Structure formats: C-alpha cells, structure tokens
XYZ file of C-alpha atoms in Angstrom:
684
model
C 58.818 34.211 -40.566
C 58.408 32.854 -43.845
C 56.150 35.101 -46.140
C 53.036 33.852 -48.007
C 55.214 33.709 -51.278
C 57.906 31.673 -49.643
C 55.176 28.801 -48.582
C 53.951 28.918 -52.232
C 57.243 28.377 -53.369
C 57.811 25.547 -51.076
C 54.843 23.671 -52.534
C 56.103 24.464 -56.227
C 59.490 22.932 -55.333
C 58.137 19.688 -54.597
C 57.939 19.565 -58.240
C 61.335 19.533 -58.734
C 63.023 16.795 -60.905
C 66.097 17.228 -58.125
C 65.367 14.892 -55.085
C 67.607 17.279 -52.658
C 65.199 20.076 -53.596
C 62.264 17.944 -53.015
C 63.565 16.589 -49.867
C 64.224 20.469 -48.327
C 61.154 21.840 -49.399
C 59.530 18.975 -47.572
C 61.401 19.351 -44.322
C 60.836 22.968 -44.399
C 56.942 22.484 -45.051
C 56.800 19.864 -42.056
C 58.679 22.320 -39.426
C 56.254 24.904 -40.892
C 52.909 22.900 -40.083
C 53.820 21.088 -36.694
C 51.679 22.590 -34.075
C 49.992 25.421 -36.217
C 46.480 25.054 -37.364
C 47.069 28.436 -39.298
C 49.778 27.011 -41.275
C 48.269 23.724 -41.845
C 45.174 25.488 -43.342
C 47.532 27.489 -45.595
C 48.748 24.585 -47.180
C 45.463 23.349 -47.745
C 44.657 25.960 -49.634
C 47.908 25.917 -51.225
C 46.520 22.334 -52.972
C 49.546 20.407 -51.080
C 47.923 17.061 -50.651
C 48.096 15.707 -54.258
C 51.941 16.857 -54.399
C 52.967 14.827 -51.574
C 50.745 11.817 -52.063
C 52.070 11.665 -55.682
C 55.586 11.309 -54.188
C 54.346 8.246 -51.911
C 52.429 6.757 -55.055
C 55.790 6.632 -57.090
C 57.423 3.199 -56.850
C 60.972 5.276 -57.038
C 60.860 8.039 -54.689
C 63.648 8.035 -52.376
C 63.116 6.726 -49.192
C 64.125 9.723 -47.052
C 61.642 11.694 -49.096
C 58.839 9.394 -48.298
C 59.576 9.587 -44.834
C 59.488 13.071 -44.573
C 56.432 13.145 -46.973
C 54.742 10.758 -44.583
C 55.647 13.056 -41.786
C 53.940 16.043 -43.473
C 50.878 13.733 -44.370
C 51.105 12.881 -40.330
C 51.050 16.327 -38.984
C 48.355 17.413 -41.693
C 45.773 14.784 -40.362
C 46.060 16.155 -36.635
C 44.080 19.520 -37.677
C 40.794 18.206 -37.867
C 38.457 15.413 -38.985
C 38.128 17.254 -42.351
C 41.394 17.474 -43.214
C 41.646 14.080 -42.407
C 38.478 12.989 -44.657
C 40.512 15.192 -47.462
C 43.454 12.856 -47.058
C 41.402 9.999 -47.232
C 39.782 10.716 -50.128
C 43.077 11.247 -51.843
C 44.225 7.283 -51.702
C 47.016 8.158 -49.202
C 46.078 5.240 -47.141
C 46.992 2.541 -49.995
C 50.598 4.093 -50.280
C 50.687 4.392 -46.278
C 50.002 0.728 -45.869
C 52.488 -0.461 -48.463
C 55.356 1.366 -46.511
C 54.427 -0.732 -43.352
C 54.900 -4.124 -45.264
C 57.301 -6.330 -44.046
C 61.079 -5.620 -45.149
C 60.233 -2.035 -45.195
C 62.828 0.558 -43.923
C 62.486 0.988 -40.245
C 62.304 4.549 -40.061
C 59.531 4.612 -43.219
C 57.516 1.975 -41.264
C 57.491 4.171 -37.564
C 56.483 7.476 -39.944
C 53.802 5.337 -41.852
C 52.084 3.844 -38.649
C 52.009 7.440 -37.108
C 50.477 9.013 -39.837
C 48.074 6.135 -39.733
C 47.207 6.371 -36.296
C 46.991 10.402 -36.688
C 44.138 9.625 -39.432
C 42.327 6.845 -37.519
C 42.102 9.503 -34.751
C 38.439 10.467 -36.388
C 35.411 8.078 -36.625
C 34.645 8.785 -40.302
C 38.114 7.857 -41.245
C 37.813 4.696 -39.195
C 34.782 3.550 -41.170
C 36.182 4.781 -44.223
C 39.153 2.497 -44.303
C 37.158 -0.711 -44.595
C 38.520 -1.664 -47.851
C 42.021 -1.628 -46.633
C 41.569 -3.495 -43.258
C 42.288 -7.118 -44.592
C 46.067 -6.005 -45.632
C 46.802 -3.413 -43.067
C 45.944 -5.982 -40.061
C 48.480 -8.509 -40.989
C 51.201 -5.583 -41.540
C 50.354 -4.529 -38.201
C 50.738 -7.739 -36.404
C 54.125 -8.293 -38.147
C 55.420 -5.261 -36.537
C 53.753 -6.196 -32.867
C 55.577 -9.464 -33.416
C 58.661 -7.642 -32.762
C 57.689 -7.226 -29.054
C 58.650 -10.789 -28.652
C 62.262 -10.101 -29.206
C 61.938 -6.276 -27.931
C 59.955 -6.516 -24.711
C 62.798 -7.490 -22.371
C 65.392 -4.883 -23.648
C 64.357 -1.341 -24.177
C 64.916 0.145 -28.140
C 63.084 3.119 -28.218
C 62.634 2.778 -31.856
C 61.346 -0.525 -31.985
C 59.255 0.359 -29.092
C 57.693 3.172 -30.979
C 56.790 1.129 -34.069
C 55.146 -1.655 -31.824
C 53.338 0.887 -29.734
C 52.025 2.717 -33.025
C 51.124 -0.249 -34.584
C 49.006 -1.619 -31.639
C 47.337 1.690 -31.179
C 46.233 1.533 -34.856
C 44.879 -1.722 -34.707
C 42.562 -1.044 -31.864
C 41.457 1.877 -33.677
C 40.275 -0.348 -36.238
C 37.952 -2.128 -34.017
C 34.961 -0.189 -34.844
C 32.518 -2.687 -35.655
C 31.655 -6.120 -34.693
C 32.557 -7.693 -37.985
C 36.402 -6.006 -37.572
C 36.484 -7.006 -33.730
C 35.999 -10.783 -34.730
C 38.437 -10.488 -37.796
C 40.912 -9.071 -35.611
C 40.724 -11.355 -32.748
C 40.850 -14.316 -35.126
C 44.196 -13.589 -35.885
C 45.412 -14.600 -32.738
C 46.132 -10.905 -31.243
C 44.730 -11.488 -27.759
C 47.362 -13.757 -26.333
C 50.166 -11.286 -28.323
C 48.215 -8.587 -26.883
C 47.927 -9.974 -23.230
C 51.746 -10.737 -23.153
C 52.602 -7.201 -23.073
C 50.578 -6.379 -19.913
C 53.431 -7.465 -17.724
C 56.264 -6.136 -19.715
C 57.154 -3.236 -17.666
C 57.236 -0.518 -20.156
C 54.462 1.662 -19.593
C 53.712 2.671 -23.081
C 53.482 -0.845 -24.273
C 51.223 -1.625 -21.689
C 48.853 1.245 -22.332
C 48.836 0.536 -25.891
C 47.716 -2.903 -25.232
C 45.386 -2.241 -22.891
C 43.474 0.365 -25.393
C 43.546 -2.362 -27.953
C 42.029 -5.109 -25.717
C 39.755 -2.159 -24.579
C 38.619 -1.458 -28.242
C 38.882 -5.228 -29.267
C 36.295 -6.365 -26.384
C 34.022 -3.311 -26.276
C 30.149 -4.468 -26.321
C 31.197 -7.900 -27.237
C 30.426 -10.369 -24.824
C 32.082 -13.446 -26.923
C 35.438 -11.883 -26.975
C 34.880 -10.838 -23.265
C 34.413 -14.323 -22.461
C 37.532 -15.377 -24.532
C 39.689 -12.837 -22.409
C 38.436 -14.470 -19.094
C 40.420 -17.798 -20.322
C 43.382 -16.271 -20.887
C 46.308 -17.128 -18.592
C 49.658 -14.855 -17.978
C 52.020 -17.286 -16.244
C 50.620 -17.403 -13.026
C 47.607 -15.030 -13.146
C 44.320 -14.966 -15.368
C 43.808 -12.164 -17.813
C 41.293 -10.823 -15.054
C 43.780 -10.507 -12.125
C 46.520 -8.780 -14.513
C 43.775 -6.384 -15.614
C 42.996 -5.617 -11.719
C 46.695 -4.945 -11.087
C 47.213 -2.817 -13.627
C 43.778 -0.944 -12.375
C 45.777 -0.288 -8.885
C 49.009 1.064 -10.942
C 50.190 4.400 -9.847
C 50.555 5.424 -13.450
C 46.897 7.006 -14.097
C 47.161 6.202 -17.795
C 47.775 2.624 -16.971
C 44.855 2.707 -14.332
C 42.663 4.335 -16.507
C 43.112 1.950 -19.342
C 42.781 -1.189 -17.257
C 39.674 0.453 -15.863
C 38.341 0.543 -19.109
C 39.329 -3.152 -20.064
C 37.493 -4.463 -16.995
C 34.177 -2.007 -17.700
C 33.882 -3.746 -20.832
C 33.760 -7.492 -18.846
C 31.581 -5.720 -16.571
C 28.345 -6.384 -18.727
C 28.860 -10.181 -18.379
C 27.567 -9.696 -14.612
C 29.836 -12.284 -13.406
C 29.641 -12.752 -9.490
C 33.236 -12.479 -8.569
C 34.141 -9.700 -11.281
C 31.488 -7.541 -10.137
C 32.720 -7.539 -6.395
C 36.260 -6.600 -8.045
C 34.708 -3.732 -9.722
C 32.905 -2.594 -6.520
C 36.352 -2.917 -4.367
C 38.881 -2.368 -6.824
C 37.813 -0.342 -10.136
C 35.322 2.287 -9.149
C 37.652 3.230 -5.945
C 40.573 3.469 -8.755
C 38.404 5.806 -10.925
C 37.399 7.953 -7.812
C 41.052 7.970 -7.202
C 41.892 9.378 -11.145
C 39.249 11.919 -10.573
C 41.294 13.515 -7.724
C 44.592 13.275 -9.179
C 45.567 16.907 -10.225
C 46.570 17.856 -13.542
C 45.377 14.350 -15.146
C 42.046 14.922 -17.753
C 39.017 13.582 -16.179
C 37.187 13.368 -19.328
C 37.543 9.735 -19.966
C 37.395 8.732 -16.360
C 34.091 10.218 -15.929
C 32.956 8.777 -19.413
C 34.293 5.507 -17.864
C 32.243 5.690 -14.824
C 29.321 5.860 -16.704
C 29.773 3.061 -18.920
C 30.549 1.177 -15.778
C 27.180 2.017 -13.923
C 25.037 1.613 -17.024
C 21.763 -0.626 -15.962
C 23.546 -1.880 -12.728
C 22.442 -0.781 -9.427
C 24.955 -2.379 -7.273
C 27.851 -0.557 -9.165
C 25.810 2.479 -9.144
C 25.538 2.660 -5.390
C 29.417 1.344 -4.902
C 29.926 4.422 -6.984
C 27.798 6.879 -4.718
C 29.442 5.185 -1.559
C 32.786 6.114 -3.073
C 31.975 9.435 -3.411
C 31.573 9.929 -7.052
C 28.354 12.043 -7.092
C 30.481 14.617 -4.795
C 33.123 14.667 -7.113
C 31.280 14.955 -10.391
C 29.423 18.417 -8.844
C 32.861 19.402 -7.486
C 34.000 19.158 -11.355
C 31.153 21.359 -12.320
C 31.968 23.727 -9.528
C 35.286 24.473 -11.069
C 34.034 24.796 -14.351
C 31.599 27.405 -13.278
C 34.362 29.146 -11.680
C 36.297 29.365 -15.279
C 33.278 30.486 -16.957
C 34.879 33.802 -17.838
C 38.393 32.820 -17.509
C 41.166 33.698 -19.877
C 43.271 30.852 -21.521
C 40.635 27.876 -20.618
C 39.832 25.524 -22.980
C 35.897 25.808 -23.038
C 35.450 23.741 -25.764
C 36.721 20.994 -23.315
C 35.058 22.213 -20.617
C 31.346 21.816 -22.476
C 32.688 18.193 -23.469
C 33.098 17.622 -19.813
C 29.780 19.214 -18.210
C 27.976 17.085 -20.760
C 30.016 13.746 -19.287
C 29.265 14.756 -15.752
C 25.619 14.693 -16.658
C 25.296 11.751 -18.845
C 27.634 9.784 -15.633
C 25.325 11.317 -13.302
C 22.061 10.497 -14.894
C 23.506 6.989 -15.330
C 24.463 6.658 -11.535
C 20.762 8.023 -10.688
C 19.013 6.096 -12.858
C 17.640 3.260 -10.386
C 18.632 3.899 -7.155
C 16.558 6.205 -4.798
C 19.857 6.717 -2.362
C 21.455 7.597 -5.127
C 18.901 10.528 -6.246
C 18.602 11.993 -2.914
C 22.511 12.230 -2.854
C 22.520 13.932 -5.894
C 19.715 16.235 -4.540
C 21.637 17.036 -1.289
C 24.710 17.859 -3.188
C 22.813 20.462 -5.130
C 22.932 18.559 -8.204
C 19.217 20.278 -9.327
C 20.802 23.693 -9.049
C 23.419 22.935 -11.747
C 20.892 21.216 -13.449
C 18.883 23.926 -14.043
C 21.348 26.795 -15.212
C 22.608 24.188 -18.005
C 19.496 24.020 -19.226
C 20.223 27.759 -20.895
C 23.500 26.573 -21.814
C 24.626 27.516 -25.343
C 25.297 24.063 -26.430
C 22.418 21.696 -27.247
C 24.704 18.564 -25.913
C 24.790 19.993 -22.343
C 21.176 20.786 -22.473
C 20.338 17.660 -23.617
C 22.360 15.624 -21.244
C 20.886 18.056 -18.670
C 17.450 17.033 -19.506
C 18.211 13.273 -19.249
C 19.982 13.453 -15.880
C 17.217 15.708 -14.366
C 14.559 12.813 -15.913
C 16.154 10.224 -13.901
C 16.047 12.236 -10.637
C 12.666 13.465 -10.497
C 11.798 9.951 -11.101
C 12.077 9.826 -7.185
C 8.113 10.550 -6.320
C 9.521 12.140 -2.750
C 12.079 14.517 -4.981
C 9.376 15.332 -7.253
C 7.195 16.200 -4.467
C 9.627 18.356 -2.344
C 12.782 19.556 -3.788
C 11.993 19.928 -7.590
C 8.871 22.637 -7.339
C 11.633 25.123 -5.393
C 14.181 24.257 -8.329
C 13.118 26.518 -10.741
C 13.031 23.635 -13.278
C 9.829 24.510 -15.123
C 10.402 27.270 -16.917
C 13.607 26.341 -18.609
C 12.170 22.965 -19.168
C 9.328 24.260 -20.994
C 11.281 26.656 -23.249
C 13.847 23.551 -24.276
C 10.286 21.753 -25.477
C 10.492 24.549 -28.341
C 14.276 24.210 -28.880
C 15.540 24.191 -32.581
C 17.544 20.985 -31.859
C 15.887 17.637 -31.997
C 18.045 16.117 -29.299
C 17.074 18.759 -26.889
C 13.340 18.291 -27.872
C 13.385 14.364 -27.278
C 15.172 14.466 -23.941
C 13.266 17.869 -22.748
C 9.700 16.102 -23.650
C 10.728 12.843 -22.078
C 11.808 14.909 -19.042
C 8.327 16.505 -18.836
C 6.804 13.252 -18.612
C 7.652 12.725 -14.939
C 6.442 16.397 -14.041
C 2.918 15.840 -14.972
C 1.874 12.566 -12.870
C -0.811 13.363 -10.755
C 1.324 13.623 -7.512
C 3.232 16.321 -9.175
C 3.066 19.799 -7.673
C 4.468 21.495 -10.772
C 1.285 20.072 -12.697
C -1.141 22.741 -12.099
C 1.685 25.495 -13.111
C 2.919 23.885 -16.081
C -1.124 24.150 -17.214
C -1.654 27.659 -15.904
C 1.913 28.409 -18.189
C 0.391 26.906 -21.438
C 1.416 23.551 -21.707
C -1.412 22.366 -23.362
C -0.868 24.532 -26.418
C 2.837 23.464 -26.680
C 1.977 19.817 -26.305
C -0.564 20.220 -29.102
C 1.624 21.925 -31.721
C 4.588 19.240 -30.996
C 2.460 16.431 -31.721
C 2.590 17.800 -35.478
C 6.407 17.458 -34.972
C 8.321 15.341 -37.722
C 10.272 13.589 -34.807
C 8.119 10.279 -33.993
C 10.262 10.118 -30.467
C 9.029 13.823 -29.463
C 5.503 12.691 -30.602
C 5.659 9.875 -28.443
C 7.017 11.431 -25.250
C 4.023 14.381 -25.769
C 1.571 11.633 -25.982
C 2.954 10.342 -22.731
C 2.600 13.247 -21.149
C -0.677 13.890 -22.292
C -1.841 10.411 -20.873
C -0.364 11.464 -17.203
C -2.216 15.079 -17.722
C -5.583 13.182 -18.123
C -5.325 11.584 -14.660
C -6.598 13.002 -11.664
C -8.068 15.728 -13.413
C -11.268 17.731 -13.412
C -13.870 18.217 -16.428
C -12.614 21.577 -17.269
C -9.217 20.714 -17.760
C -10.494 17.456 -19.645
C -12.383 19.580 -21.944
C -9.624 22.050 -22.670
C -6.804 19.040 -23.574
C -10.103 17.418 -25.839
C -10.344 20.841 -27.399
C -6.693 21.732 -28.064
C -5.295 17.937 -28.683
C -8.301 16.953 -30.363
C -9.833 13.336 -30.317
C -9.454 12.948 -34.064
C -5.700 13.372 -33.869
C -5.599 10.695 -31.116
C -7.502 8.623 -33.257
C -5.090 9.150 -35.975
C -2.192 8.326 -34.035
C -3.701 5.325 -32.541
C -3.958 3.826 -35.847
C -0.598 4.975 -37.018
C 0.932 2.158 -39.522
C 4.522 1.024 -38.593
C 4.617 3.327 -35.495
C 3.701 1.086 -32.818
C 4.737 3.009 -29.984
C 3.079 6.206 -31.199
C -0.203 3.803 -31.191
C 0.458 2.363 -27.826
C 0.500 5.913 -26.384
C -2.266 7.445 -28.227
C -4.416 4.577 -26.849
C -3.259 5.345 -23.695
C -4.248 8.949 -23.850
C -7.814 7.744 -25.335
C -8.173 5.541 -22.414
C -7.379 8.267 -20.176
C -9.809 10.730 -21.557
C -12.964 8.441 -21.007
C -11.945 7.201 -17.765
C -14.372 8.075 -15.130
C -15.839 10.731 -17.109
C -19.072 10.540 -19.667
C -17.516 14.165 -20.979
C -14.292 12.073 -22.375
C -16.626 9.196 -23.607
C -19.181 11.463 -25.193
C -16.414 13.429 -26.606
C -14.732 10.230 -28.205
C -18.329 8.849 -29.683
C -19.352 12.050 -30.980
C -16.576 12.956 -32.608
C -15.591 9.568 -34.159
C -18.905 7.705 -34.135
C -19.653 4.363 -33.012
C -18.329 2.567 -36.187
C -14.847 3.812 -36.145
C -14.540 3.589 -32.296
C -15.680 -0.159 -32.822
C -13.208 -0.435 -35.549
C -10.447 1.032 -33.356
C -10.954 -1.313 -30.787
C -11.100 -4.137 -32.804
C -7.608 -3.753 -34.101
C -6.158 -3.067 -30.738
C -7.228 -6.155 -29.748
C -5.979 -8.401 -32.428
C -4.251 -11.500 -31.754
C -1.447 -10.145 -33.605
C -1.260 -6.765 -31.862
C 1.692 -6.056 -29.534
C 0.690 -6.714 -25.905
C 1.151 -3.016 -24.950
C -1.268 -2.234 -27.651
C -3.985 -4.703 -26.772
C -3.486 -3.343 -22.679
C -4.634 0.316 -24.041
C -7.297 -1.212 -25.988
C -8.754 -3.618 -23.371
C -8.684 -0.826 -20.792
C -10.261 1.732 -23.297
C -13.040 -0.635 -23.779
C -13.351 -1.258 -20.092
C -13.241 2.780 -19.215
C -16.442 2.941 -21.848
C -17.920 -0.269 -20.962
C -18.099 0.451 -16.597
C -19.168 4.075 -17.088
C -21.631 3.868 -19.581
C -24.586 1.442 -20.235
C -25.512 2.729 -23.404
C -21.950 2.599 -24.874
C -21.445 -0.657 -23.301
C -24.289 -1.831 -24.999
C -22.328 -0.701 -28.511
C -19.130 -2.869 -27.322
C -21.088 -6.180 -26.604
C -23.524 -5.838 -29.836
C -20.250 -6.209 -31.733
C -19.963 -10.122 -31.413
C -16.469 -10.202 -33.108
C -15.299 -7.494 -30.723
C -16.695 -9.202 -27.600
C -15.461 -12.810 -28.656
C -11.765 -11.114 -29.049
C -12.004 -9.202 -25.537
C -12.820 -12.471 -23.858
C -10.197 -14.689 -25.709
C -7.494 -12.507 -24.080
C -8.429 -13.602 -20.570
C -6.279 -16.640 -21.115
C -3.441 -14.830 -22.579
C -0.102 -15.573 -21.387
C 0.921 -12.162 -20.520
C -0.666 -11.265 -16.911
C -0.955 -7.859 -17.727
C -2.983 -8.775 -21.096
C -5.174 -11.227 -19.107
C -5.990 -8.716 -16.686
C -7.266 -6.009 -18.895
C -9.641 -8.457 -20.528
C -10.863 -9.680 -17.019
C -11.564 -6.088 -16.231
C -13.344 -5.616 -19.261
C -15.508 -8.601 -18.642
C -16.145 -7.279 -15.064
C -17.390 -4.031 -16.452
C -19.650 -5.287 -18.934
C -21.139 -8.149 -16.568
C -21.697 -5.234 -13.861
C -24.505 -3.836 -15.710
C -27.769 -5.230 -14.459
C -31.450 -5.863 -15.427
C -33.581 -3.182 -14.422
C -35.197 -3.090 -11.122
C -38.775 -5.132 -10.900
C -40.878 -1.891 -11.332
C -38.990 -1.407 -14.491
C -39.275 -4.999 -15.656
C -43.012 -4.857 -15.199
C -43.531 -1.825 -17.565
C -40.764 -3.540 -19.902
C -42.115 -6.826 -19.825
C -39.736 -8.481 -18.108
C -40.050 -11.557 -15.952
C -39.430 -11.306 -12.244
C -36.714 -14.023 -11.850
C -34.038 -11.600 -14.086
C -34.035 -9.049 -11.420
C -30.503 -8.208 -10.356
C -28.949 -10.466 -13.072
C -26.324 -9.728 -15.544
C -27.712 -7.611 -18.616
C -25.548 -9.574 -21.160
C -25.600 -13.113 -19.257
C -26.800 -14.487 -22.893
C -24.034 -12.848 -24.749
C -21.352 -13.791 -22.107
C -22.568 -17.555 -21.738
C -22.882 -17.709 -25.827
C -19.021 -17.737 -25.505
C -18.838 -20.362 -22.266
C -16.953 -17.854 -20.566
C -18.098 -18.916 -17.046
C -16.494 -22.714 -17.931
C -13.205 -20.842 -19.125
C -13.374 -18.797 -16.142
C -13.647 -21.967 -13.702
C -10.768 -23.684 -15.737
C -8.765 -20.867 -15.130
C -9.215 -21.263 -11.269
C -8.544 -24.430 -11.212
C -5.212 -23.959 -12.651
C -2.411 -24.285 -9.910
C -0.100 -22.060 -11.779
C -2.280 -19.271 -12.667
C -0.513 -16.224 -11.561
C -2.294 -14.769 -7.982
C -3.041 -11.399 -9.471
C -4.980 -13.140 -12.346
C -6.665 -15.388 -9.844
C -8.020 -12.727 -8.149
C -9.626 -10.812 -11.186
C -11.095 -14.254 -12.515
C -12.775 -14.762 -9.079
C -14.151 -11.117 -9.307
C -15.835 -11.930 -12.455
C -17.177 -15.499 -11.233
C -19.270 -13.386 -8.581
C -21.627 -12.039 -11.389
C -22.522 -15.820 -12.491
C -24.390 -18.360 -11.036
C -22.752 -21.139 -9.180
C -22.314 -24.112 -11.196
C -24.072 -27.326 -10.168
C -21.739 -29.911 -9.007
C-alpha cells in the first residue's frame, strides 16, 4: 500500500519535464483512486486538479498522457457533486470538448466522453455547462453518426464511444430550450433508428436520451408520435421494448412512454394500462433489479390520471409498494445494507403511493387494507426530512376519503406525530404536515376534538407568524375548517388566540392572494351563525374597516376566490344581524358592488352574490304594532326593509332578465327564483 508521501510524490511528478515520468505518475494515480473515495479525497487535498487540467490545456501534450489525465478526471468526478463542481470550475470541460472534436484520437475521444458523462451525473454540473452546449452537441452528434456504419456489426470500442455520446447528449436535456436545440439537429430520427439495432447498451442509451429529450415536452412527444421505423410507428417500437426481457431496456422504454402519457391520447392510454403498468409491476418483482427508478416511473405515470391509477391498483402496485416497505423495515439494523439508498426508496414509495391514491376512493381503500397507515405513522418519526414530508403528503391524499377519516384514521395514532411535525425544523415537513392537518379538522373528523384538547389552537397561532407563506396558508385553511360546526366556547378560544386583527391583516396582504383567500374564508366562518363572531369582528375592527375590507374583496378586479369569500362574509353578517346588515346596506358603493356580481360569468361568484341579496332582502319591516308606534303605514307590513335601496339598483328587473336567459346555469337559476320571492310580482 502506498504511503501518504508516495501520493505526494506522484502529484509532484506531474510537473516533470519527462513525458514518460508524467505518464507513469498519471497511471499510478489513476489506479490508486479507482473505487476509493478516500484516495480521491486525499488527491483533492493535494491540489491535483490544476496539475491535471494544465496537462489537458497544453496543445503539445502527448495523446497517451491526455488519455491518462482524462481517465483521472473521470474517476475524480465520480466522487461526489462537490468534486464535480470543482472540476467544472477548473475549466476542464472546455478541454474535454476539444478532445472529442471530429478527427480526434479514438481512444482519447472515448476517455473524454466518459469523463463528460461522469461530470454530467450531477444536476448543478448539467446546468453549469450552459456555455459549452452549443459546441458540445455537434461534436457528440458526429460521434453518434458512427452508428450508421457500426450498428450492424459489433465493434466494442466504437459502440462504447457511441453509447457514451448518446448518454451525454441525454444529460444535456436539462431545460426546455436545450431540448429544442438538440431536437432541431435531427437527432430524433438518429436515436430512433437505434431502437431495433439489437445491441442492448445502444438501445438503453438511445431510450434514455429520448426520454430526457421528451420529458415534460409535449411538442417533442408529438413529434415522436410521427416517427416511423420500417414497418412500425415509434410508439409500437417502444411498446415492444417495454415487453423486452432485459429489465433495463424494459424500464427505459416505460419511461419514454410515461412522458407521452401526458398527451392523453386514447389508444396510448389503453396501451399504458395493458402493457406499461404490468411491465413495471414485473420489474418491481424482478430479483436483484433496483426498484427505485421503477417506483419513480410509476409515480410519474400515475400523476393526475385516475384511469392509470386504478390500473396500477388492479395490477397489484399498491401491494408491491407495501412489500418494499416491509423489506426495508426488516433491514433497519442489518449490517452491509445501504441505508441511504433505503431512505431514498422509502421516500419514493410514499410519493408514488400518494400519487396512486390521490383521486380514487378504491385505491385509498386498498392502501388502507394493506396497512399503509401503519407505515406512514412510523415514517413520520423518521430521521430524514424527505421521508417525513413524503409520508405526510401520502397521508393527506389517503385521508381525503370521508369514510377512511371517520373509521381507520382515529385508531391509527396519526394525530400525535402529525402535530409534532407541525413544529419540525424543516420547512418542507412543516408545509406537508400542515397541509395534511387540514383534512383532519373537518366537521366530520373524529380527531378534531382530540386535536383541540392537545393544544392545537396554540400551535396554529404560533405558525401564523411563520415566514413560509405556504405554511401560513395551510394554517388558515385549518382554522377555516375548525370554525365550521363549533360551539361558542371553542369559537371564543379561536378568536382570543388567533386574533381577529391577524385575520384582517392577512385578508388584505399585498401580493399574497392565496393568503387573502383563506384569511377571508376564516373570517367568513368566524361570523357564520354566530353573533359572538359578528360582534367580535365589528368590536375589534370597527365599522369602517369591516366595510373597507368588504369593498376590497368585492372589487371587480379581485380574484374570483376572494370575491366568493368576501360575498359570503357579507352574507353571513347580513343574514344574522339586522343591525350590521344596516351597515352593509348603508354603504352605497358596497351594495352596488354586491349586486353587480349576480351576473358574474362565474356561477360560484354569482351564487354568492345572490345569497347576499337573499339575506339582505330577508329582513322585514316591523310588525303592525311596531309600525304604528314608529309612524309606519300599515301597507308596509311584511315587506322587505331595504326594498327602496334594492329598487334603486333596478335589481328586480335584472333578476327577471336573468330568469329569462335559457343558458343560465340551473344552480344560479334556483337562487334567482329565491331572491325574486322577496319582490312583488311585476305587472304584465
């Protein structure tokens, strides 16, 4: 074993004027660092980078020395992302690109694309080579064109160069702009022609590049649909490869199809359900095959597609995912197990499981039957923040089910760890935990009372001052849910701890419309069916500030969601309290704004405005005895107290015109009829 001094001497020998000495030193270093993270770290400390990069920068450096120096760069790049960043910052990428130019030595070209492939294994490096892309792409294409001459005859060295060049090209497809730049070179046909070549490594490289090229890019996916390979379409060729017995080929083909699934074409979706999903399930069951990419591919495939989610459930995906969790739990204390990989796998399983159960009740029930909640609750205590966040996200989707929330969730023990995660030091965990909590605080949830007893309101009050606006949004959403169907004692506690002033401030937060929406929603629920809440709002804020808030919320340029909450806030005040309804009606601008929204193109806004009109119109003039004492005429008995104000806005005529509109939505029409009941019948 070489001593530390010998390693120092090896670096020093790189400065020798004797090329043989330099070549020997490079070989020694290369053989020393291959497969050894410790040795790589040592050579970084010995400042090897400038010595090696200077050799590549010199025009007269011997080709054999260049090959060895490039091999050293390649090995060092495999250490970690920080090492790759140091190499990128050294300027070595430019030298490597120069070594793959057309006409370069074949061995040097192979070593150089291998080094580029190693460097581009990291996201930051992929983004950091932007200025080199324009030169690198044509050189890579020049290498790939060798496939025309070698695809029918196996030539190991040529195939290695082609494979590496394709892999590098795929890794460059980091942005939409790069995807278009590369696609416009005509590379799609070039890569597609390799799919039936019969050489697995070239097929896998081509599939990976096509997958990267078409990822989240519907225009390129559309172009791929038009590609024909002899007697097959591109899609047919990819589906054939998805059935391939080679698991790597099958997985890469499934990833290509996953990208195209977002186009939602009927025939393709059927093929995904009958070919791709079963192929991925088969890969999950393949002994010795890394399942992480399979799990991630399933998650991507099932995203926002209820039919594919159900197909995944029917194919046994949920059960297979739970089996993975069982195996990993059994390895928790085992020696010689890559726990870091297991952590990534657990996170991937929860994210994919969450996607599968996100929309379909049948999928959620299957997950619960397979004991998913047990593993999710345990994962909330995991040391890794990514796992905790993924567990919260998955739980959030499962408990969207009313029946599951009522039956399985209370006995799962989920409340305590979830409330603990609300105060986690990691923002991502707080975001997903607070989002999950929202579904546990609905009026039908048995856990709501337990959460209140456990001090939830104090935690929510503290989180409202979080610098993370998404956490604040989720907290406001939870408060909204808490305020539905509660007694006045609980309402008083919420008002005292959350503070009406805080809700008012957030209701008018500039440039934070989603906070405004939920803060208004919380205020709307503070006053619903509660004089305690109405009095608290007006006593705290005063009449003028309340009216100003309602004006802002019902402005014509306000977002629809804000209009809806503002209108229902006005409605809940008006219907419960004649005294405070008087304040709303007394503001001519506000009353005109409310009535203007009954013809809004959004049914939700129109219905909210109509409810508000309904509540205002529901207040009647006093009884006859009161009329006499107040000097009112007997003919006014039982009529709408605010008929004069409403008639001044020509409201009855507007409502009647709406009723005559054959295209009026049924739910809006029903509410219009209800409002017209408060007006005298028009003379015909």
